[in-house]
mmCIF file of C-alpha atoms in Angstrom:
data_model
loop_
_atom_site.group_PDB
_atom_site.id
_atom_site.type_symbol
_atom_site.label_atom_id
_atom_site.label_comp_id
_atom_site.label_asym_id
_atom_site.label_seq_id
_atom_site.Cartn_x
_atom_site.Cartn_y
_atom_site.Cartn_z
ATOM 1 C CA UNK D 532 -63.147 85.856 -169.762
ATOM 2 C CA UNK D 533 -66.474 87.620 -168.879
ATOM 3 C CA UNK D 534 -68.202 86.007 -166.086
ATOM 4 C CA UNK D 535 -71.053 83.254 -167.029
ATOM 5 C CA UNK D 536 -73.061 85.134 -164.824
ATOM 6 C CA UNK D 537 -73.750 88.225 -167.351
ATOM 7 C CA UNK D 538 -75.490 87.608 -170.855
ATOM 8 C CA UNK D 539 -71.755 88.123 -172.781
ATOM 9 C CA UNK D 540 -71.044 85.215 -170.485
ATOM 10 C CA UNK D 541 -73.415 83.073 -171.216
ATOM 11 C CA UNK D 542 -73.034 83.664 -174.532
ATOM 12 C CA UNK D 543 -69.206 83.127 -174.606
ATOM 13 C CA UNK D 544 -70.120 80.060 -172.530
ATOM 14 C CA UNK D 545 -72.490 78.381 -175.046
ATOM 15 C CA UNK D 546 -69.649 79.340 -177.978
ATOM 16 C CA UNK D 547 -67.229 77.540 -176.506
ATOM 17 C CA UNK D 548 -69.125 74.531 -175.643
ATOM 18 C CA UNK D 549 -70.229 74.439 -179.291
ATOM 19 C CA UNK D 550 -66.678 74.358 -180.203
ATOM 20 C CA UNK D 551 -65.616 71.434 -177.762
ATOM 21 C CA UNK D 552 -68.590 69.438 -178.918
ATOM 22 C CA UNK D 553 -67.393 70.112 -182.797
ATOM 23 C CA UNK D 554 -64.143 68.164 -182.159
ATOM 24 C CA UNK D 555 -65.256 65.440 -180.175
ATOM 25 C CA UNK D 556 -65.671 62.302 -182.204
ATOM 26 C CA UNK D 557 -69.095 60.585 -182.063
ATOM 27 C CA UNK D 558 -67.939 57.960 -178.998
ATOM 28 C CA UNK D 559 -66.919 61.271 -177.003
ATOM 29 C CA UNK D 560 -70.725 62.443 -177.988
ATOM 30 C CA UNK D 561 -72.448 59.580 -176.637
ATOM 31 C CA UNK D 562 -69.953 59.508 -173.384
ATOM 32 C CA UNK D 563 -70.483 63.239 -172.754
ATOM 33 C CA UNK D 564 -74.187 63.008 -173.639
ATOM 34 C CA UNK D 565 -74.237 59.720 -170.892
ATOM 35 C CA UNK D 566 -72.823 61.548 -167.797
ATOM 36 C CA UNK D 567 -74.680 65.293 -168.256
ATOM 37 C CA UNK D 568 -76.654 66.169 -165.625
ATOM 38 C CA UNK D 569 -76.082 66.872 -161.522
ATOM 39 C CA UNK D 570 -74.218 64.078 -160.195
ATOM 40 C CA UNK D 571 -76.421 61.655 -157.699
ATOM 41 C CA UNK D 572 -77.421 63.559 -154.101
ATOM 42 C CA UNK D 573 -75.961 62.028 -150.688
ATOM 43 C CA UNK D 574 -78.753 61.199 -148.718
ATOM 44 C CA UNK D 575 -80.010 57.584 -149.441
ATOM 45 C CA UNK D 576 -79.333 55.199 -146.967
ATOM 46 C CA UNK D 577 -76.113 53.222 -147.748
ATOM 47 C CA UNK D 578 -75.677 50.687 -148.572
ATOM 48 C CA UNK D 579 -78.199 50.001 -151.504
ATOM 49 C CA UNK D 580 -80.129 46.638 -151.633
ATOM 50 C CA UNK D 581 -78.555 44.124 -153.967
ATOM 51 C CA UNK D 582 -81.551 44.370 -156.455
ATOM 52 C CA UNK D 583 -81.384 48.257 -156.446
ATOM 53 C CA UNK D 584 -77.574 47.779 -156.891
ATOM 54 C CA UNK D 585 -78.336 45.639 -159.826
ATOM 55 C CA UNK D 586 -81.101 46.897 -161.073
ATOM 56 C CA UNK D 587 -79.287 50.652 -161.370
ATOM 57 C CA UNK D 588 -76.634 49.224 -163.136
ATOM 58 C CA UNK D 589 -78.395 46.916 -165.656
ATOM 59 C CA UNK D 590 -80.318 50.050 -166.316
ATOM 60 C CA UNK D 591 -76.848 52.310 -166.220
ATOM 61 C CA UNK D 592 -75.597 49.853 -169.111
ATOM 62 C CA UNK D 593 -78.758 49.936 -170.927
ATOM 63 C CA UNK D 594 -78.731 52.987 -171.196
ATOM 64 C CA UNK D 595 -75.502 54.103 -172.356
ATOM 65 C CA UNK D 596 -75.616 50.861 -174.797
ATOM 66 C CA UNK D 597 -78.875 52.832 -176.671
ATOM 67 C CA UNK D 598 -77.140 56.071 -177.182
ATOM 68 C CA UNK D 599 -74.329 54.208 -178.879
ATOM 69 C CA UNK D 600 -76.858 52.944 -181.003
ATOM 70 C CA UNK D 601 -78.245 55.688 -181.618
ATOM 71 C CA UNK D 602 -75.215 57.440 -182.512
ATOM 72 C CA UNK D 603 -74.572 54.189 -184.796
ATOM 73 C CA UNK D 604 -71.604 52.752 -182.806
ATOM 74 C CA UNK D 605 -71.060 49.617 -182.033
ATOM 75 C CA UNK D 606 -72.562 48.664 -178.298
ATOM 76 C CA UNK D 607 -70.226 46.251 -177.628
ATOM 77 C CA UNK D 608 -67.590 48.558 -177.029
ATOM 78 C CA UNK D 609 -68.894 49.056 -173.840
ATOM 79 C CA UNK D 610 -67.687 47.203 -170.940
ATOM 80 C CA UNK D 611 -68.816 47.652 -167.482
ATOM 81 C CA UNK D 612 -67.759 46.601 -163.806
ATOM 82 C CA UNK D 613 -69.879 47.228 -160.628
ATOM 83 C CA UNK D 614 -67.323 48.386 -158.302
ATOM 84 C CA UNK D 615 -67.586 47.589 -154.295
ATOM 85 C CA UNK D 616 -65.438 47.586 -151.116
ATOM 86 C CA UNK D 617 -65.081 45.454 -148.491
ATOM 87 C CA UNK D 618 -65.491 46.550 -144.409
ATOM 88 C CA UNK D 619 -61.626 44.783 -143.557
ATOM 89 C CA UNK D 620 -60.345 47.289 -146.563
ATOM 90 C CA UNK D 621 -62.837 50.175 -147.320
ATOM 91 C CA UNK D 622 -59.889 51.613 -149.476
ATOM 92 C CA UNK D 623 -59.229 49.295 -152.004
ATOM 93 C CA UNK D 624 -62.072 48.598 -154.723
ATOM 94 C CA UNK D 625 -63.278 45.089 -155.962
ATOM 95 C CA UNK D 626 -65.480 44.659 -159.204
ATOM 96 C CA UNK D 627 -68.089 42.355 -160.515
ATOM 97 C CA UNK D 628 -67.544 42.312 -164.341
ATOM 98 C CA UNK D 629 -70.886 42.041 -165.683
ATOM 99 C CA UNK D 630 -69.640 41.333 -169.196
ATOM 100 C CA UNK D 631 -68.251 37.978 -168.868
ATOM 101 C CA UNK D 632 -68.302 35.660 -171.845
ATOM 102 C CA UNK D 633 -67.780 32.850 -169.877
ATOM 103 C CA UNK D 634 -70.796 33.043 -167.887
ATOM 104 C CA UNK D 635 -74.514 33.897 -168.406
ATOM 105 C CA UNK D 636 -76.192 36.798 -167.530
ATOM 106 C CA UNK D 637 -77.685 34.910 -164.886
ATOM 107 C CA UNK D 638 -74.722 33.517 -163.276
ATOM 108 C CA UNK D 639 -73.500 36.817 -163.467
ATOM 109 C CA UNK D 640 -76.763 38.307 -161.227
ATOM 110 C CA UNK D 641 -76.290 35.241 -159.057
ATOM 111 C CA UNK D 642 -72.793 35.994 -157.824
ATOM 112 C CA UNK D 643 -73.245 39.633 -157.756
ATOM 113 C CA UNK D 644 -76.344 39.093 -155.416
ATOM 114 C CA UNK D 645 -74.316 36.507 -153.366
ATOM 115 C CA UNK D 646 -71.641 39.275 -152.878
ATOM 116 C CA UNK D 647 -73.448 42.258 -152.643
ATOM 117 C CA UNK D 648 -75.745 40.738 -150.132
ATOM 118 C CA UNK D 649 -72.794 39.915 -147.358
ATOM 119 C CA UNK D 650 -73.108 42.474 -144.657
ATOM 120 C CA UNK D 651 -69.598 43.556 -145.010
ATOM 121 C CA UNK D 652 -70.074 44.848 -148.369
ATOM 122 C CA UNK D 653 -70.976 48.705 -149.845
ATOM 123 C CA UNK D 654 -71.608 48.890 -153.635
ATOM 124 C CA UNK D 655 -70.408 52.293 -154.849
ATOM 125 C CA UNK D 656 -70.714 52.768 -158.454
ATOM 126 C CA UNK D 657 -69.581 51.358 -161.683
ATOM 127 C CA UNK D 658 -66.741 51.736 -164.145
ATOM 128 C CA UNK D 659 -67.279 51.659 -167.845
ATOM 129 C CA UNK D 660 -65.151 51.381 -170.721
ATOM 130 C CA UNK D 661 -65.747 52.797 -173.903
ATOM 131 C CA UNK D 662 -63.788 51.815 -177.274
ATOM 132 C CA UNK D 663 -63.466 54.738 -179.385
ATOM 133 C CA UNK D 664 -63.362 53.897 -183.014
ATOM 134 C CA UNK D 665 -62.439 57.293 -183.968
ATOM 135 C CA UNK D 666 -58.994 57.910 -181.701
ATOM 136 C CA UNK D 667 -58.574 54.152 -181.609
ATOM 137 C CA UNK D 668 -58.698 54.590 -177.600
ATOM 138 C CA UNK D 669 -60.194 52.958 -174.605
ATOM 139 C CA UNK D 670 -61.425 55.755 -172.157
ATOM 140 C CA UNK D 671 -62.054 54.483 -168.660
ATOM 141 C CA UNK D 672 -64.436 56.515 -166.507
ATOM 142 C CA UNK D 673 -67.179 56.099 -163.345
ATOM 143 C CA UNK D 674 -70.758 56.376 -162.757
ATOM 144 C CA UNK D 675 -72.099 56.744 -159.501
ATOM 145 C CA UNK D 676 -75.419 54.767 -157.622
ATOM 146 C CA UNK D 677 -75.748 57.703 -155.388
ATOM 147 C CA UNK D 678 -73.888 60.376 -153.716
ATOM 148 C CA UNK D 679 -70.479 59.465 -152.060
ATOM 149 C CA UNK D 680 -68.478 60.600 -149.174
ATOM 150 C CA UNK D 681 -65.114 62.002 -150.108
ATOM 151 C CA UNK D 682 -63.249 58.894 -148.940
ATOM 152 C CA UNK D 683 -65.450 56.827 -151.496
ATOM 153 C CA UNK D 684 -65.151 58.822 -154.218
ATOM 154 C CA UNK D 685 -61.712 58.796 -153.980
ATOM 155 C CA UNK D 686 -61.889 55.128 -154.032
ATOM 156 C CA UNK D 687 -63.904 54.808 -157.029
ATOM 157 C CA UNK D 688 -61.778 57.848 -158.716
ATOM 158 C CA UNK D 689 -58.964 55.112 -157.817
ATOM 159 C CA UNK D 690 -60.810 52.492 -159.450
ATOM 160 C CA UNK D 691 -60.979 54.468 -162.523
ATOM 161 C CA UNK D 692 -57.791 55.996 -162.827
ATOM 162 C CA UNK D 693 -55.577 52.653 -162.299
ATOM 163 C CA UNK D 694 -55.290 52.219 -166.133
ATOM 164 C CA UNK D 695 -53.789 48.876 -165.928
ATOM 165 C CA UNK D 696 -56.162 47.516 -163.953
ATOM 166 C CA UNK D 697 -59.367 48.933 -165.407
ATOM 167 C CA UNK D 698 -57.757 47.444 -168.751
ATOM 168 C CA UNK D 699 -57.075 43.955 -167.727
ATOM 169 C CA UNK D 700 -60.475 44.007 -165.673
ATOM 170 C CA UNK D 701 -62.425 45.262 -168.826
ATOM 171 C CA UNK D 702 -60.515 43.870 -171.148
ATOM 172 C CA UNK D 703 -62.293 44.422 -174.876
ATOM 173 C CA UNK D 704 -63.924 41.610 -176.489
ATOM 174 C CA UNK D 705 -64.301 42.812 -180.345
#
């Protein structure tokens, strides 16, 4: 392959993308679409406020909820799950659902501000699941508050990867 670096590159580049983005189905769109873009810089003070924390991911799930509309899906295939760890086990990741038919959307805030405000507590991103109509699939993947160290993106890469869990945590509700 000629290096992206030359024109023929670029060009070869751009084919190929055009090619990928031909056999995705729409949900794959929308999910691509979602996480373009640089991932989030290190360099904000950790750990984020509880109202930043929420306020990111209200606006995360938002967000990703409108492009499915706008690629007329359905937006309630899209679950979501702050994901946090705790100072006695900074390895192993804990999530506040914040789909929960249960409870309100204020309950919800409530308990994830009682959590996230504990001192022993570092928010780190979210997980989202997406139901794809199309493949008849769930796909599982993260989205980050800010930039991570290696040793918590490897926890939230954990968090995303443990299929079972991530499926029984965001279990669909259509």
């Amino acid at each position: 392959m000629t290096p992206y670096t030359t024109q023929a590159g670029k060009k070869n580049l751009q084919a190929g993308i055009k090619k990928m983005e031909k056999s995705m189905s729409p949900a794959a769109q929308v999910r691509r679409n979602f996480r373009l873009g640089r991932p989030p810089k290190a360099g904000e003070s950790l750990p984020l406020h509880r109202t930043v924390v929420w306020q990111r991911a209200a606006d995360a799930v938002n967000k990703f909820r409108s492009e499915m509309i706008a690629a007329k899906l359905n937006p309630h295939h899209v679950d979501a799950a702050i994901v946090y760890i705790e100072a006695a086990n900074p390895e192993l990741p804990h999530f506040i659902l914040l789909d929960d038919e249960s409870r309100s959307l204020d309950e919800i805030r409530a308990a994830a501000f009682d959590i996230l405000g504990r001192d022993d507590v570092l928010a780190l991103g979210m997980l989202f699941k997406q139901h794809d109509e199309q493949t008849k699939q769930d796909v599982t993947f993260p989205y980050l508050f800010t930039g991570l160290s290696v040793n918590g993106i490897a926890v939230l890469r954990k968090a995303a990867t443990n299929q079972y869990e991530g499926a029984r945590l965001l279990g669909m509700k259509h």
